[in-house]
């Protein structure tokens, strides 16, 4: 599938106003995406667990306007106007306008809220941009349905009525807002980036992992230890750009698809020890790339390392299959089988909560993607 197939033809009908609401989760990458080409194309494939509780709910109200020269929208988070959100959404609208030509026909009121505190240190760009993209796709679907209701001809517009096209295009659009957002629409495992062993994989959008997964990975848990709730000292966009001249970039771009292949075997066999080795190595590799870029930076905090060492010590003295992963920040995601939930929560409350800012952590689990409300 090429970008051209997501370009919509002019609408012959109109919808005066309306609203749509979608809830979309965040996700945590097991094999990391770090480094991108133009147009939000990843340098390497990634694979992620979709989360369940950490999600964004977005309602988009739309009403017809006369001036079609500019984009017109207001943004609210938890009922409060957010002027500082506008530049990112304006950039997003410019990127996707060719694929959603109705964007300058309407004024939009975008109301959004997160199930997790905005200052929690959990990245909301994946959940937020995927929820917004789904709302915009619902508007396009309404326009297409109106067109089809008044026409006897069949053409590409009918594609938007199929769930597969709808989700695929929404993922494509979400990628143009935030790369990892394209992995949040489905679950429980999503692949983004072309990989020769994964049928249907693409650099343009995320796809649900198409093969059977061992029962060991069903109902997997993710408890997020909030080490630092502050804003990151380096944005993800800056970090990705630093990969362009990174001395180890090309080796990293070779390593990631190999780790995806290794995870495919793990998902087939249910080998949790191999899963731990790959996932923890990927997390540390991500931060190693940050520490060896120019300029270099460290997003882990002292308490991040203390938690990691506590997890290693716990695993060495028990038969636990708990492991950690990290995103581009200080917080620690503890991944573990559902059967270990009571023991891991006991470990957190007894030994790890002291390393969390204000003692805060979030209990989440693997989820199955976005849904319309």
Coordinates of C-alpha atoms in Angstrom, one line a residue:
X1 CA 0.0 0.0 0.0
X2 CA 1.3 3.4 -1.0
X3 CA 0.5 6.9 0.4
X4 CA -1.5 7.7 -2.7
X5 CA -4.2 5.2 -1.7
X6 CA -4.9 7.2 1.4
X7 CA -5.7 10.4 -0.6
X8 CA -9.4 11.1 -0.6
X9 CA -11.2 12.5 -3.6
X10 CA -13.3 15.6 -3.2
X11 CA -16.5 15.1 -1.3
X12 CA -19.7 15.7 -3.3
X13 CA -21.9 15.9 -0.1
X14 CA -21.6 17.7 3.1
X15 CA -22.3 17.2 6.8
X16 CA -23.0 20.5 8.6
X17 CA -21.9 19.6 12.1
X18 CA -21.4 16.7 14.5
X19 CA -19.1 15.1 17.0
X20 CA -17.2 11.8 17.5
X21 CA -15.4 10.4 20.5
X22 CA -12.7 7.8 20.6
X23 CA -10.6 6.3 23.4
X24 CA -7.1 5.2 22.5
X25 CA -4.4 3.7 24.7
X26 CA -0.7 4.3 25.0
X27 CA 1.8 1.5 24.1
X28 CA 5.2 0.3 25.3
X29 CA 7.8 -0.8 22.7
X30 CA 9.6 -4.1 23.3
X31 CA 11.9 -3.5 20.3
X32 CA 12.5 0.2 20.2
X33 CA 12.1 2.8 17.4
X34 CA 14.8 5.4 17.6
X35 CA 15.7 7.3 14.5
X36 CA 13.5 8.3 11.6
X37 CA 13.6 9.4 8.0
X38 CA 11.5 12.1 6.4
X39 CA 7.8 12.0 6.8
X40 CA 7.9 10.1 10.1
X41 CA 9.3 6.9 8.4
X42 CA 11.1 4.7 11.0
X43 CA 14.7 3.7 10.4
X44 CA 14.0 0.3 11.9
X45 CA 10.9 -1.9 12.7
X46 CA 9.5 -1.9 16.2
X47 CA 7.0 -4.1 18.1
X48 CA 5.0 -3.0 21.1
X49 CA 2.5 -4.1 23.7
X50 CA -0.7 -2.1 23.6
X51 CA -1.7 -0.9 27.1
X52 CA -5.2 -0.9 28.6
X53 CA -5.7 1.6 31.4
X54 CA -3.3 4.4 30.2
X55 CA -5.4 6.0 27.5
X56 CA -6.6 9.3 26.1
X57 CA -10.3 10.0 25.4
X58 CA -10.9 12.7 22.7
X59 CA -14.1 14.2 21.4
X60 CA -13.9 16.3 18.2
X61 CA -16.9 18.6 17.6
X62 CA -17.0 20.0 14.0
X63 CA -19.1 22.7 12.4
X64 CA -19.1 24.1 8.9
X65 CA -17.4 27.5 8.4
X66 CA -17.3 29.9 5.5
X67 CA -13.6 30.8 5.4
X68 CA -11.7 27.8 4.0
X69 CA -8.3 29.4 3.8
X70 CA -7.0 28.4 7.2
X71 CA -7.4 25.7 9.8
X72 CA -9.6 26.6 12.7
X73 CA -9.7 24.7 16.0
X74 CA -9.6 25.1 19.8
X75 CA -8.0 22.5 22.1
X76 CA -9.0 21.7 25.7
X77 CA -7.4 19.3 28.2
X78 CA -9.7 18.4 31.1
X79 CA -11.9 21.3 30.2
X80 CA -9.1 23.9 30.1
X81 CA -8.0 25.7 26.9
X82 CA -4.5 24.7 25.9
X83 CA -2.9 27.2 23.6
X84 CA 0.5 25.4 23.9
X85 CA -1.0 22.3 22.2
X86 CA -2.0 24.3 19.1
X87 CA 1.3 24.4 17.2
X88 CA 1.7 20.6 17.3
X89 CA -1.9 20.1 16.0
X90 CA -1.4 22.8 13.4
X91 CA 1.7 20.9 12.1
X92 CA -0.3 17.7 12.2
X93 CA -3.2 19.2 10.2
X94 CA -0.7 20.5 7.6
X95 CA 0.9 17.0 7.2
X96 CA -2.5 15.2 6.8
X97 CA -4.4 17.8 4.8
X98 CA -3.8 16.0 1.6
X99 CA -5.4 12.9 3.0
X100 CA -8.2 14.7 4.8
X101 CA -9.3 17.5 2.5
X102 CA -12.2 18.5 4.7
X103 CA -9.9 19.9 7.4
X104 CA -10.2 23.5 6.3
X105 CA -14.0 23.2 5.8
X106 CA -14.8 23.1 9.5
X107 CA -14.1 24.6 12.8
X108 CA -13.0 21.9 15.3
X109 CA -13.4 21.9 19.1
X110 CA -11.0 19.2 20.4
X111 CA -11.7 18.1 24.0
X112 CA -9.2 15.6 25.4
X113 CA -8.5 13.9 28.7
X114 CA -6.0 11.3 29.9
X115 CA -6.8 8.4 32.3
X116 CA -3.3 9.1 33.8
X117 CA -2.2 12.4 35.3
X118 CA -0.8 14.8 32.6
X119 CA 2.2 15.4 34.8
X120 CA 2.9 11.7 35.4
X121 CA 5.7 11.4 33.0
X122 CA 3.8 8.9 30.8
X123 CA 4.0 10.1 27.2
X124 CA 0.5 11.0 25.9
X125 CA 1.5 11.7 22.3
X126 CA 0.8 8.1 21.2
X127 CA -2.6 7.8 22.8
X128 CA -3.5 11.5 22.0
X129 CA -2.6 11.5 18.4
X130 CA -4.2 8.1 17.7
X131 CA -7.4 9.2 19.4
X132 CA -7.5 12.4 17.4
X133 CA -6.8 10.6 14.1
X134 CA -9.7 8.1 14.8
X135 CA -12.1 11.0 15.4
X136 CA -11.0 12.6 12.1
X137 CA -11.4 9.3 10.3
X138 CA -15.0 9.1 11.7
X139 CA -15.7 12.5 10.2
X140 CA -14.4 11.3 6.8
X141 CA -16.5 8.1 7.1
X142 CA -19.6 10.3 7.7
X143 CA -18.8 12.3 4.6
X144 CA -18.2 9.2 2.5
X145 CA -21.4 7.6 3.7
X146 CA -23.2 10.8 2.8
X147 CA -21.7 10.6 -0.7
X148 CA -22.5 7.0 -1.2
X149 CA -26.1 7.5 0.0
X150 CA -26.6 10.0 -2.9
X151 CA -24.7 8.1 -5.6
X152 CA -25.1 4.8 -7.3
X153 CA -21.5 4.6 -8.4
X154 CA -18.8 2.7 -6.6
X155 CA -15.3 3.9 -6.2
X156 CA -12.4 4.1 -3.8
X157 CA -14.6 5.9 -1.3
X158 CA -16.3 2.7 -0.4
X159 CA -13.0 1.5 1.1
X160 CA -13.4 3.9 4.0
X161 CA -16.5 2.0 5.0
X162 CA -14.5 -1.1 5.7
X163 CA -13.0 -1.5 9.2
X164 CA -9.6 -2.6 7.8
X165 CA -9.1 0.5 5.6
X166 CA -10.5 2.8 8.4
X167 CA -8.0 1.5 11.0
X168 CA -5.1 1.4 8.5
X169 CA -5.6 5.0 7.4
X170 CA -6.1 6.1 11.0
X171 CA -2.8 4.5 11.9
X172 CA -1.2 6.1 8.8
X173 CA -2.4 9.6 9.9
X174 CA -1.5 9.0 13.6
X175 CA 2.1 8.3 12.5
X176 CA 2.3 11.8 11.0
X177 CA 1.4 13.2 14.3
X178 CA 3.6 11.0 16.5
X179 CA 5.5 8.0 15.2
X180 CA 4.6 5.6 18.0
X181 CA 0.9 6.7 17.8
X182 CA 0.5 4.4 14.8
X183 CA 1.0 1.4 17.2
X184 CA -1.9 2.3 19.6
X185 CA -5.0 1.5 17.5
X186 CA -5.0 -2.2 17.8
X187 CA -3.6 -4.8 20.2
X188 CA -2.3 -6.7 21.9
X189 CA 0.9 -6.7 19.9
X190 CA 1.6 -4.2 17.1
X191 CA 4.4 -4.1 14.6
X192 CA 5.4 -0.8 12.9
X193 CA 8.1 -0.9 10.1
X194 CA 8.6 -3.2 7.2
X195 CA 10.0 -6.5 8.3
X196 CA 10.7 -9.3 5.8
X197 CA 9.3 -12.0 8.0
X198 CA 6.1 -10.3 9.0
X199 CA 3.3 -10.3 6.4
X200 CA 1.7 -7.0 5.8
X201 CA 4.2 -5.0 7.9
X202 CA 4.8 -1.4 6.6
X203 CA 6.7 1.7 7.4
X204 CA 3.5 3.7 6.8
X205 CA 1.3 2.3 9.5
X206 CA 1.2 -0.2 12.4
X207 CA -0.3 -3.7 11.9
X208 CA -1.6 -6.1 14.5
X209 CA 1.0 -8.9 15.0
X210 CA -0.4 -11.5 12.6
X211 CA 0.8 -14.8 14.1
X212 CA -0.2 -17.0 17.1
X213 CA 1.2 -16.0 20.5
X214 CA 1.9 -18.4 23.3
X215 CA -0.4 -18.4 26.3
X216 CA 2.5 -17.2 28.5
X217 CA 2.0 -13.7 27.0
X218 CA -1.8 -13.5 27.5
X219 CA -2.9 -10.9 30.1
X220 CA 0.7 -9.7 30.6
X221 CA 1.0 -7.0 33.2
X222 CA 2.8 -3.6 33.0
X223 CA 3.3 -1.7 36.2
X224 CA 4.8 1.7 35.5
X225 CA 7.0 3.1 38.3
X226 CA 6.9 6.9 38.1
X227 CA 10.5 7.9 38.9
X228 CA 10.3 11.4 37.4
X229 CA 7.1 13.2 36.5
X230 CA 8.9 16.2 35.0
X231 CA 9.2 17.2 31.4
X232 CA 12.0 15.4 29.6
X233 CA 15.2 17.5 29.2
X234 CA 15.4 16.4 25.5
X235 CA 12.4 16.0 23.3
X236 CA 11.9 12.7 21.4
X237 CA 12.1 14.7 18.1
X238 CA 15.5 16.0 19.0
X239 CA 16.6 12.6 20.1
X240 CA 15.5 11.0 16.9
X241 CA 17.3 13.6 14.8
X242 CA 20.6 13.0 16.6
X243 CA 20.6 9.5 15.1
X244 CA 21.4 10.9 11.7
X245 CA 25.1 11.4 12.4
X246 CA 25.3 8.9 15.2
X247 CA 28.5 6.7 15.0
X248 CA 26.6 3.5 16.0
X249 CA 23.3 4.2 14.1
X250 CA 23.8 1.8 11.3
X251 CA 24.6 -1.1 13.6
X252 CA 21.5 -0.3 15.7
X253 CA 19.3 -0.3 12.5
X254 CA 20.6 -3.8 11.8
X255 CA 20.2 -5.0 15.4
X256 CA 16.5 -4.0 15.7
X257 CA 15.1 -6.2 13.0
X258 CA 17.1 -9.1 14.3
X259 CA 15.6 -8.7 17.7
X260 CA 12.1 -8.6 16.1
X261 CA 12.9 -11.9 14.5
X262 CA 14.1 -13.3 17.9
X263 CA 10.9 -12.1 19.5
X264 CA 8.8 -13.8 16.9
X265 CA 10.4 -17.1 18.0
X266 CA 9.8 -16.2 21.6
X267 CA 6.1 -15.5 21.0
X268 CA 5.8 -18.9 19.4
X269 CA 7.6 -20.9 22.1
X270 CA 6.7 -18.9 25.2
X271 CA 10.3 -18.7 26.3
X272 CA 10.1 -16.1 29.0
X273 CA 13.9 -16.1 29.8
X274 CA 14.6 -15.2 26.2
X275 CA 11.9 -12.6 26.3
X276 CA 13.5 -10.9 29.3
X277 CA 16.9 -10.9 27.7
X278 CA 15.7 -9.2 24.5
X279 CA 13.4 -6.7 26.2
X280 CA 15.9 -5.5 28.8
X281 CA 18.7 -5.3 26.2
X282 CA 16.5 -3.2 23.9
X283 CA 15.7 -0.8 26.8
X284 CA 19.4 -0.3 27.6
X285 CA 20.4 0.0 24.0
X286 CA 17.9 2.8 23.5
X287 CA 19.5 4.7 26.4
X288 CA 23.0 3.8 25.2
X289 CA 22.2 5.5 21.9
X290 CA 21.2 8.6 23.8
X291 CA 24.3 8.6 25.9
X292 CA 26.6 8.2 22.8
X293 CA 25.0 10.8 20.5
X294 CA 26.4 14.3 20.0
X295 CA 25.3 16.1 22.0
X296 CA 24.8 13.3 24.5
X297 CA 22.2 13.1 27.2
X298 CA 21.0 10.9 30.0
X299 CA 17.3 10.5 30.7
X300 CA 17.6 7.8 33.4
X301 CA 17.8 9.0 37.0
X302 CA 19.6 7.5 39.9
X303 CA 16.4 5.9 41.1
X304 CA 15.9 4.3 37.7
X305 CA 19.1 2.4 38.2
X306 CA 18.3 1.5 41.7
X307 CA 15.0 0.0 40.6
X308 CA 16.7 -2.0 37.8
X309 CA 19.2 -3.4 40.2
X310 CA 16.4 -4.3 42.7
X311 CA 14.6 -6.1 39.8
X312 CA 17.7 -8.1 38.9
X313 CA 18.3 -9.0 42.6
X314 CA 14.7 -10.1 43.0
X315 CA 14.9 -12.3 39.9
X316 CA 18.2 -13.8 41.0
X317 CA 16.7 -15.0 44.3
X318 CA 13.3 -16.2 43.1
X319 CA 11.9 -17.9 40.1
X320 CA 10.3 -14.7 38.9
X321 CA 9.9 -13.8 35.2
X322 CA 9.6 -10.0 35.9
X323 CA 11.6 -7.7 33.7
X324 CA 11.9 -4.1 32.9
X325 CA 11.8 -1.8 29.9
X326 CA 12.1 1.9 29.5
X327 CA 10.8 4.5 27.1
X328 CA 12.8 7.7 26.4
X329 CA 12.6 8.8 30.0
X330 CA 13.3 7.8 33.6
X331 CA 10.2 5.8 34.4
X332 CA 10.4 2.0 34.6
X333 CA 7.9 -0.4 33.1
X334 CA 7.8 -3.7 35.0
X335 CA 6.5 -6.4 32.7
X336 CA 5.4 -9.8 34.2
X337 CA 2.9 -12.6 33.8
X338 CA -0.5 -12.2 35.4
X339 CA 0.2 -15.1 37.8
X340 CA 2.9 -13.1 39.5
X341 CA 0.8 -10.0 40.1
X342 CA 0.4 -10.3 43.9
X343 CA 4.1 -11.0 44.5
X344 CA 5.2 -8.1 42.2
X345 CA 2.9 -5.6 43.8
X346 CA 4.2 -6.8 47.2
X347 CA 7.8 -6.2 45.9
X348 CA 6.9 -2.7 44.7
X349 CA 5.2 -1.7 48.0
X350 CA 8.0 -3.2 50.1
X351 CA 11.1 -2.2 48.2
X352 CA 10.5 -0.1 45.1
X353 CA 7.9 2.5 45.9
X354 CA 10.5 4.5 47.8
X355 CA 12.2 5.2 44.5
X356 CA 9.0 6.6 42.9
X357 CA 8.3 10.3 42.9
X358 CA 5.7 10.8 45.6
X359 CA 5.4 7.0 45.9
X360 CA 3.3 6.9 42.6
X361 CA 3.0 4.0 40.2
X362 CA 0.4 2.9 37.7
X363 CA -0.9 -0.7 37.4
X364 CA -1.7 -1.5 33.8
X365 CA -1.9 -4.5 31.6
X366 CA -1.9 -5.5 27.9
X367 CA -5.0 -4.2 26.0
X368 CA -6.6 -4.5 22.7
X369 CA -6.6 -1.1 21.2
X370 CA -8.9 1.9 20.6
X371 CA -12.6 2.0 20.7
X372 CA -15.3 4.4 19.7
X373 CA -17.5 5.8 22.6

